[in-house]
mmCIF file of C-alpha atoms in Angstrom:
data_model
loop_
_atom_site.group_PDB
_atom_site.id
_atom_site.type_symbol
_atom_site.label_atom_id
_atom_site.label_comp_id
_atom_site.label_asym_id
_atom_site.label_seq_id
_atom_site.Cartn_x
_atom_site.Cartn_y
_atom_site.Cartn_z
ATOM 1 C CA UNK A 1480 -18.635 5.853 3.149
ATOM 2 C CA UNK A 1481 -17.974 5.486 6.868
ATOM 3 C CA UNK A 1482 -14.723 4.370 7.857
ATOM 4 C CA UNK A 1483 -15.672 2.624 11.218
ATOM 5 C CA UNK A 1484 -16.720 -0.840 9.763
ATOM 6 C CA UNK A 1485 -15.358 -0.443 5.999
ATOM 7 C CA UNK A 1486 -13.727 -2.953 4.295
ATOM 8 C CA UNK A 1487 -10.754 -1.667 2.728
ATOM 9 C CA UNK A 1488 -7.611 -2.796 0.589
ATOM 10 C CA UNK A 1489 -4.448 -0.936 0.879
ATOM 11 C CA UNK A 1490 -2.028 -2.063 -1.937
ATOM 12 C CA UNK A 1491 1.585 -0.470 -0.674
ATOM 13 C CA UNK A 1492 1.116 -0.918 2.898
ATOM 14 C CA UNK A 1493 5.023 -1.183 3.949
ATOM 15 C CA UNK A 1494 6.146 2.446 2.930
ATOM 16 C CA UNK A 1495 6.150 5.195 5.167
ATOM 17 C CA UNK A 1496 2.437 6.944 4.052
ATOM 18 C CA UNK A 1497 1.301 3.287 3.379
ATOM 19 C CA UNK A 1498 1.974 2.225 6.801
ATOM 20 C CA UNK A 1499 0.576 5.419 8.226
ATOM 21 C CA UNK A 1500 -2.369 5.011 6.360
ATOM 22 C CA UNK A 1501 -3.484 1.169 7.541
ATOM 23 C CA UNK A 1502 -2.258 2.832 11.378
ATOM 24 C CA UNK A 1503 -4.785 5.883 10.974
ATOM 25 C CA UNK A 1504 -7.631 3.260 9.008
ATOM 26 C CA UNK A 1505 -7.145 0.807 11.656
ATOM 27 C CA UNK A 1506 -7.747 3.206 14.794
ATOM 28 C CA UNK A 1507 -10.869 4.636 13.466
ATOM 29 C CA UNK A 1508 -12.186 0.941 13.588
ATOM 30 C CA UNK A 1509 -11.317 0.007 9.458
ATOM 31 C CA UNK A 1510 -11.122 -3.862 8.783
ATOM 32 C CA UNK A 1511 -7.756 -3.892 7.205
ATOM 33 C CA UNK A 1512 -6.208 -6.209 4.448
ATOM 34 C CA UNK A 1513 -2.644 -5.200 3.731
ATOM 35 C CA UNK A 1514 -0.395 -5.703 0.523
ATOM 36 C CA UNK A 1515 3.114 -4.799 0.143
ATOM 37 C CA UNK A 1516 6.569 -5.783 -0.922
ATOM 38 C CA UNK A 1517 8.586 -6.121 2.028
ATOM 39 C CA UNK A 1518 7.234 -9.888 3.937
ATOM 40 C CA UNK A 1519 9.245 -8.548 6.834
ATOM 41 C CA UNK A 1520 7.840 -4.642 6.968
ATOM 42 C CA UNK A 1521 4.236 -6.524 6.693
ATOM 43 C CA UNK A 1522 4.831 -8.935 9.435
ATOM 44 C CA UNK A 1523 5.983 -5.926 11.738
ATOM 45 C CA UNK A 1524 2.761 -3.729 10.508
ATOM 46 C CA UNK A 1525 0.726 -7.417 11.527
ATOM 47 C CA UNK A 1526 2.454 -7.264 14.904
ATOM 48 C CA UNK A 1527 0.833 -3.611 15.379
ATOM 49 C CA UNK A 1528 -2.357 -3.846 13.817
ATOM 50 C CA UNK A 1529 -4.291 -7.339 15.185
ATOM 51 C CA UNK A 1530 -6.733 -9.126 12.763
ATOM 52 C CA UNK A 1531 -5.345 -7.249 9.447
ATOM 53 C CA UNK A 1532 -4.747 -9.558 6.767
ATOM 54 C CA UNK A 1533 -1.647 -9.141 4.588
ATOM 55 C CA UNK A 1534 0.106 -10.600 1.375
ATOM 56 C CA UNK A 1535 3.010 -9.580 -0.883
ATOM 57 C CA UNK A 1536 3.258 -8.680 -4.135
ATOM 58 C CA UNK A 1537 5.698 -7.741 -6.757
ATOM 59 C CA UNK A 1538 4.738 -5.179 -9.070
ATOM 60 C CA UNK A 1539 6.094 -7.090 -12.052
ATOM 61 C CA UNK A 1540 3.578 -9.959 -11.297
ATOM 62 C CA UNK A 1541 0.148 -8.142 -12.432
ATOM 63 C CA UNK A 1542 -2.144 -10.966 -12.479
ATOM 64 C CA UNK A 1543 -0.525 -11.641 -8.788
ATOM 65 C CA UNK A 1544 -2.406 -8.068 -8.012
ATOM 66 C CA UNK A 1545 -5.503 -8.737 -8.958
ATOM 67 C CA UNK A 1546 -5.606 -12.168 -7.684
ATOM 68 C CA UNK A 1547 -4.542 -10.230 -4.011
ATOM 69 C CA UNK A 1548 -7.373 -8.088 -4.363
ATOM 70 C CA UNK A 1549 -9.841 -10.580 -4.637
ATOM 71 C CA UNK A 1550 -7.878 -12.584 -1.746
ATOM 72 C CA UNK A 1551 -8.386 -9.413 0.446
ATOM 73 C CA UNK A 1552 -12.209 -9.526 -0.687
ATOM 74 C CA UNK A 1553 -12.640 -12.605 0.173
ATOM 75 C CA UNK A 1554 -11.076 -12.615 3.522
ATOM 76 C CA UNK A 1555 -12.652 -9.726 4.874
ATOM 77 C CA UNK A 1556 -16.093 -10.823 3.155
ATOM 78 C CA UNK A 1557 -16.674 -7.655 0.509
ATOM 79 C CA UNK A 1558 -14.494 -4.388 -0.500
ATOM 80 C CA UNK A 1559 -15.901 -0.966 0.194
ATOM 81 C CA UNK A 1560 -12.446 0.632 -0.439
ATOM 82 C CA UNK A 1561 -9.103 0.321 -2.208
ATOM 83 C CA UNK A 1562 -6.265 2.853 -1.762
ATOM 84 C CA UNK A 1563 -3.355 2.032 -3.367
ATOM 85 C CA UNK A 1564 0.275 3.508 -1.930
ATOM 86 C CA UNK A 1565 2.920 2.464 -4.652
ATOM 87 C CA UNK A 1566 5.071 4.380 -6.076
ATOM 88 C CA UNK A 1567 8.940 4.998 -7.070
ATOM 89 C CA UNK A 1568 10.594 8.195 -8.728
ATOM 90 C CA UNK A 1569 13.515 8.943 -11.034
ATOM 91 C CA UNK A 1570 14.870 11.951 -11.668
ATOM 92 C CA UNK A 1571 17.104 12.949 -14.867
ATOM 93 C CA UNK A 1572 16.889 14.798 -17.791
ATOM 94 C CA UNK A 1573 14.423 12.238 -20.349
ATOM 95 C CA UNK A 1574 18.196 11.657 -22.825
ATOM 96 C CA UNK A 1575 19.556 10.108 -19.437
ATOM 97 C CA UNK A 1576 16.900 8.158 -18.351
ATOM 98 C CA UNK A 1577 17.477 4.823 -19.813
ATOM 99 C CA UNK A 1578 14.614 2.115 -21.261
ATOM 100 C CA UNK A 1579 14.610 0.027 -18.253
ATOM 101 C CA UNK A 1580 14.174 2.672 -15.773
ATOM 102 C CA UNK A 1581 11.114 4.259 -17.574
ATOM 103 C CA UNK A 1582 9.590 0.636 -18.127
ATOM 104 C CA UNK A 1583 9.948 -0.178 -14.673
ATOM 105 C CA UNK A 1584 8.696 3.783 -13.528
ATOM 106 C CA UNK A 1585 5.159 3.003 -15.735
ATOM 107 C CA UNK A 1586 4.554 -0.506 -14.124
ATOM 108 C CA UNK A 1587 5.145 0.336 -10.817
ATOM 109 C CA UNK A 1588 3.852 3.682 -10.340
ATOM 110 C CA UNK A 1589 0.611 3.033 -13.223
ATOM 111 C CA UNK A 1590 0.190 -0.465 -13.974
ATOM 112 C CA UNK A 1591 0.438 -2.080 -10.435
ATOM 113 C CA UNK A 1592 -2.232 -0.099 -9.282
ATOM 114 C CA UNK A 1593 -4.177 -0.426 -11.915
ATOM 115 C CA UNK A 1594 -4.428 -3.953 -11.841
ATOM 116 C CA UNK A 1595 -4.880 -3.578 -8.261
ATOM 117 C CA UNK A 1596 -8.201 -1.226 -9.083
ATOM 118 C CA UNK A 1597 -9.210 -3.000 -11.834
ATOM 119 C CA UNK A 1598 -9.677 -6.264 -10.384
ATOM 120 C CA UNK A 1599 -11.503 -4.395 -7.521
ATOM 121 C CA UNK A 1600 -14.251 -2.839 -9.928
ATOM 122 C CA UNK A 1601 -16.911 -6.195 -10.332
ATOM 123 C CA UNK A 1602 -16.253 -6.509 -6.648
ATOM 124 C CA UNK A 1603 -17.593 -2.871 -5.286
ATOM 125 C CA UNK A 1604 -21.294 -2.230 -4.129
ATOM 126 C CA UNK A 1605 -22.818 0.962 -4.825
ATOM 127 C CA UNK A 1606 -20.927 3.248 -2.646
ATOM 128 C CA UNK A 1607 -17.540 2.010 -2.757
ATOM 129 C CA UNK A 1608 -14.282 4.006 -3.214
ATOM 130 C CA UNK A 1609 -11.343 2.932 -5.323
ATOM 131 C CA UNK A 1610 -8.667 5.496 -4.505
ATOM 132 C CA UNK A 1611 -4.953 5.756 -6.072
ATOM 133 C CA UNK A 1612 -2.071 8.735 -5.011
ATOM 134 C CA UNK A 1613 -0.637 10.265 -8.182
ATOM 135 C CA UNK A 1614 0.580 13.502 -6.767
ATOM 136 C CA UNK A 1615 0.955 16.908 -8.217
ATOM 137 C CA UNK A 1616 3.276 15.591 -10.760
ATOM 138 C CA UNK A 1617 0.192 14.287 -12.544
ATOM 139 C CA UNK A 1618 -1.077 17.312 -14.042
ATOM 140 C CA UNK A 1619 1.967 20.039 -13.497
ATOM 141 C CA UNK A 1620 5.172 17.670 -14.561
ATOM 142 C CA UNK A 1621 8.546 19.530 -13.575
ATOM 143 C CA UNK A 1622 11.721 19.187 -15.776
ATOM 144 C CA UNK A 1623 13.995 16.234 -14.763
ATOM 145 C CA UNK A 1624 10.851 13.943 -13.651
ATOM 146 C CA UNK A 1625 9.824 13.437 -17.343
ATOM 147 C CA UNK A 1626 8.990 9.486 -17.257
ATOM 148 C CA UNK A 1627 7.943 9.512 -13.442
ATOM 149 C CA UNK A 1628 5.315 11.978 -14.147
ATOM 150 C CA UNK A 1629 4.046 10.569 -17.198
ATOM 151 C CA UNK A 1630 3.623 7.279 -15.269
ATOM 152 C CA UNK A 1631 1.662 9.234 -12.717
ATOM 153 C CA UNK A 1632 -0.676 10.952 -15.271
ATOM 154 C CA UNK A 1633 -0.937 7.890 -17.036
ATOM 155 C CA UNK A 1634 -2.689 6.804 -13.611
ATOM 156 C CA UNK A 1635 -4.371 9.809 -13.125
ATOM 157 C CA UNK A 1636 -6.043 9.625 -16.873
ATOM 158 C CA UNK A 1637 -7.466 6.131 -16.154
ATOM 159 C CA UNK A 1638 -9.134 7.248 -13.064
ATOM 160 C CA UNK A 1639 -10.616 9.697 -14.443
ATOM 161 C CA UNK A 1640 -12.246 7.616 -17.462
ATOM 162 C CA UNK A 1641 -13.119 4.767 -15.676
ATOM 163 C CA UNK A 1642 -14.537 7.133 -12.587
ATOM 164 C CA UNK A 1643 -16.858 8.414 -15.556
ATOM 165 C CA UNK A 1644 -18.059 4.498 -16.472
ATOM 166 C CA UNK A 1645 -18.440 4.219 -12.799
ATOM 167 C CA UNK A 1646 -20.893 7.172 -12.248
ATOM 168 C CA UNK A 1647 -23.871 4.585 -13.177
ATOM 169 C CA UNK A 1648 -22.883 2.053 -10.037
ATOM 170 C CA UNK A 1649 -22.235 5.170 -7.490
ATOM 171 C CA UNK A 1650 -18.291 3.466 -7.736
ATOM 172 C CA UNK A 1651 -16.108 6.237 -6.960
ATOM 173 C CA UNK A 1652 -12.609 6.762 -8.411
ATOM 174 C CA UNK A 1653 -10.270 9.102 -6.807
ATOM 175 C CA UNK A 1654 -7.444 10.904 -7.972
ATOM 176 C CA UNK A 1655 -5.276 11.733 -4.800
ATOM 177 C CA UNK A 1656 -3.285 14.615 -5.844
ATOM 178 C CA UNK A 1657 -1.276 15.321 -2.885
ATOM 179 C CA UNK A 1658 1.454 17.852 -2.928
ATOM 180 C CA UNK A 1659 5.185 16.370 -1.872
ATOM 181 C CA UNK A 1660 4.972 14.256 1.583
ATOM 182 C CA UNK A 1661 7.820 14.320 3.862
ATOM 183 C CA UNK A 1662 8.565 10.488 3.923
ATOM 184 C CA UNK A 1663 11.956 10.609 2.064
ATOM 185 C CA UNK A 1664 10.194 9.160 -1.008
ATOM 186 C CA UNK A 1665 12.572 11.213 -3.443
ATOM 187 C CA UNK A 1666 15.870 10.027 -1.268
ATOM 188 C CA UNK A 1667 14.719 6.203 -2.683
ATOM 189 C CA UNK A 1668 15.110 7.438 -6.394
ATOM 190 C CA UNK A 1669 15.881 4.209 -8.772
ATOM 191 C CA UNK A 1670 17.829 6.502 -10.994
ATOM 192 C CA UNK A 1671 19.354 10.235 -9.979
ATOM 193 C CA UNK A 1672 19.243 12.514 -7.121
ATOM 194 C CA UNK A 1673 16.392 14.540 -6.609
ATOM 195 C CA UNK A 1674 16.476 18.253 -7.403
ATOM 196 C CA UNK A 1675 16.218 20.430 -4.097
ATOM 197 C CA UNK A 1676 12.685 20.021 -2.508
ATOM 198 C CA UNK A 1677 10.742 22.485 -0.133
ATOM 199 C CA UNK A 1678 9.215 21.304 3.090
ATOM 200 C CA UNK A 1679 6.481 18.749 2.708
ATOM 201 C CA UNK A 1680 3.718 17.771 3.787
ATOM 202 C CA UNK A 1681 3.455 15.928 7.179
ATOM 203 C CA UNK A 1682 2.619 12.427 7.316
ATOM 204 C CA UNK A 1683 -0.187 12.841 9.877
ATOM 205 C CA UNK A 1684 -1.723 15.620 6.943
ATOM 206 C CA UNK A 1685 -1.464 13.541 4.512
ATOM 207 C CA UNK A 1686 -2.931 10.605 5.876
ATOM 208 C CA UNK A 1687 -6.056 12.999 7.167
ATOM 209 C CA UNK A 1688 -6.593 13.780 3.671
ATOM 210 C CA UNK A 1689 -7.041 10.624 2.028
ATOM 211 C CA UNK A 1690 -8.959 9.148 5.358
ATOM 212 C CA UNK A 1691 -10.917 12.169 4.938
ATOM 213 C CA UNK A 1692 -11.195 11.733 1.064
ATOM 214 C CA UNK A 1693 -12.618 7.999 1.769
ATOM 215 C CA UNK A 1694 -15.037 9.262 3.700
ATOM 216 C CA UNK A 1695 -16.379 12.097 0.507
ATOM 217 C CA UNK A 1696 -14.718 11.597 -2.917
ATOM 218 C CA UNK A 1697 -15.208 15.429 -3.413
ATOM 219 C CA UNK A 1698 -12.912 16.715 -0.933
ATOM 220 C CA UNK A 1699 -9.654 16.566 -2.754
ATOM 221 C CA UNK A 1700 -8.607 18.349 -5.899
ATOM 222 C CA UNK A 1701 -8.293 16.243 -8.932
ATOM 223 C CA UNK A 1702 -11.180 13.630 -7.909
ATOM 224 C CA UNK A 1703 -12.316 11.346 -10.632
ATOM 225 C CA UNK A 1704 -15.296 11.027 -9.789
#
């Protein structure tokens, strides 16, 4: 898939990689629908990016996802691509993490985007990408990230199975399994501090990566497809 051109969804536009992202999509000549959580963050993205579409979304309101992603097909007449950006960590020993929290750690960091994806699969041509960050967490989960992880490989797990009922349509499904970003992502925990982190990786890399992974869905570790 060539970037110039493509038509592509990115569900978690307002955080820092999100944003990034739709920057580094839109200057390579991407038509760009945006969805996020912050109406304010979106508006300012809007200001930066002319003719991208946006809505919000609240990760809670599943059926509002999918009905966004068909919005976003509609608008920019067909999806080639979705990559969704959402995400939030905890971090505790799993005796200290209470009910809520890991309810609210499984919707938004494996349900939202999969209704996001889902709804996206009877719209893709042969050719199309649907695209999700889990992270490293996915398949190596560290102590103290118990119910964050799981919510990640949870993710990761349904890529990977529906990337293999995709094979048939030429729909790829990839698993981006970046390594920790430096966007101050753990510093926005809903529950703990996070443990002491090593440098990460730079926005500018990370955003490379998945452009670059849109463009093959074999160039990344843990691909689905």
């Amino acid at each position: 898939m060539e970037v110039d051109g493509a038509r592509i969804f990115v569900p978690g536009a307002t955080g820092e990689l999100g944003s990034a992202l739709a920057c580094g999509l839109h200057s390579r000549g991407a038509v760009l629908h945006l969805a996020g959580r912050d109406e304010t963050a979106l508006r300012i993205l809007q200001e930066r990016l002319p003719g991208v579409g946006a809505g919000t979304f609240d990760a809670y309101e599943l059926d509002t996802c999918a009905a966004l992603t068909r919005h976003a097909a509609e608008q920019m007449g067909g999806l080639d691509a979705v990559v969704t950006c959402i995400g939030v960590p905890a971090f505790g020993p799993a005796d200290r993490i209470s009910d809520a929290v890991a309810e609210h750690l499984m919707t938004v960091n494996a349900q939202a985007p999969i209704a996001f994806l889902r709804a996206a699969l009877p719209l893709m041509e042969p050719g199309g990408v649907l695209a999700a960050l889990t992270g490293v967490v996915a398949g190596s989960p560290p102590a103290h990230m118990a119910d964050y992880a799981a919510a990640k490989a949870a993710l990761a797990a349904w890529l990977e199975a529906v990337g293999k009922e995709q094979r048939r349509r030429r729909i790829a499904l990839v698993d981006l399994r970046l390594p920790h970003i430096n966007t101050g992502f753990a510093n926005r925990a809903i529950a703990g501090r996070p443990p002491h982190l090593p440098p990460g990786l730079p926005i500018s890399a990370a955003v490379e990566s998945v452009m670059d992974a849109l463009v093959d869905a074999r160039t990344l570790p843990g691909q689905a497809s």
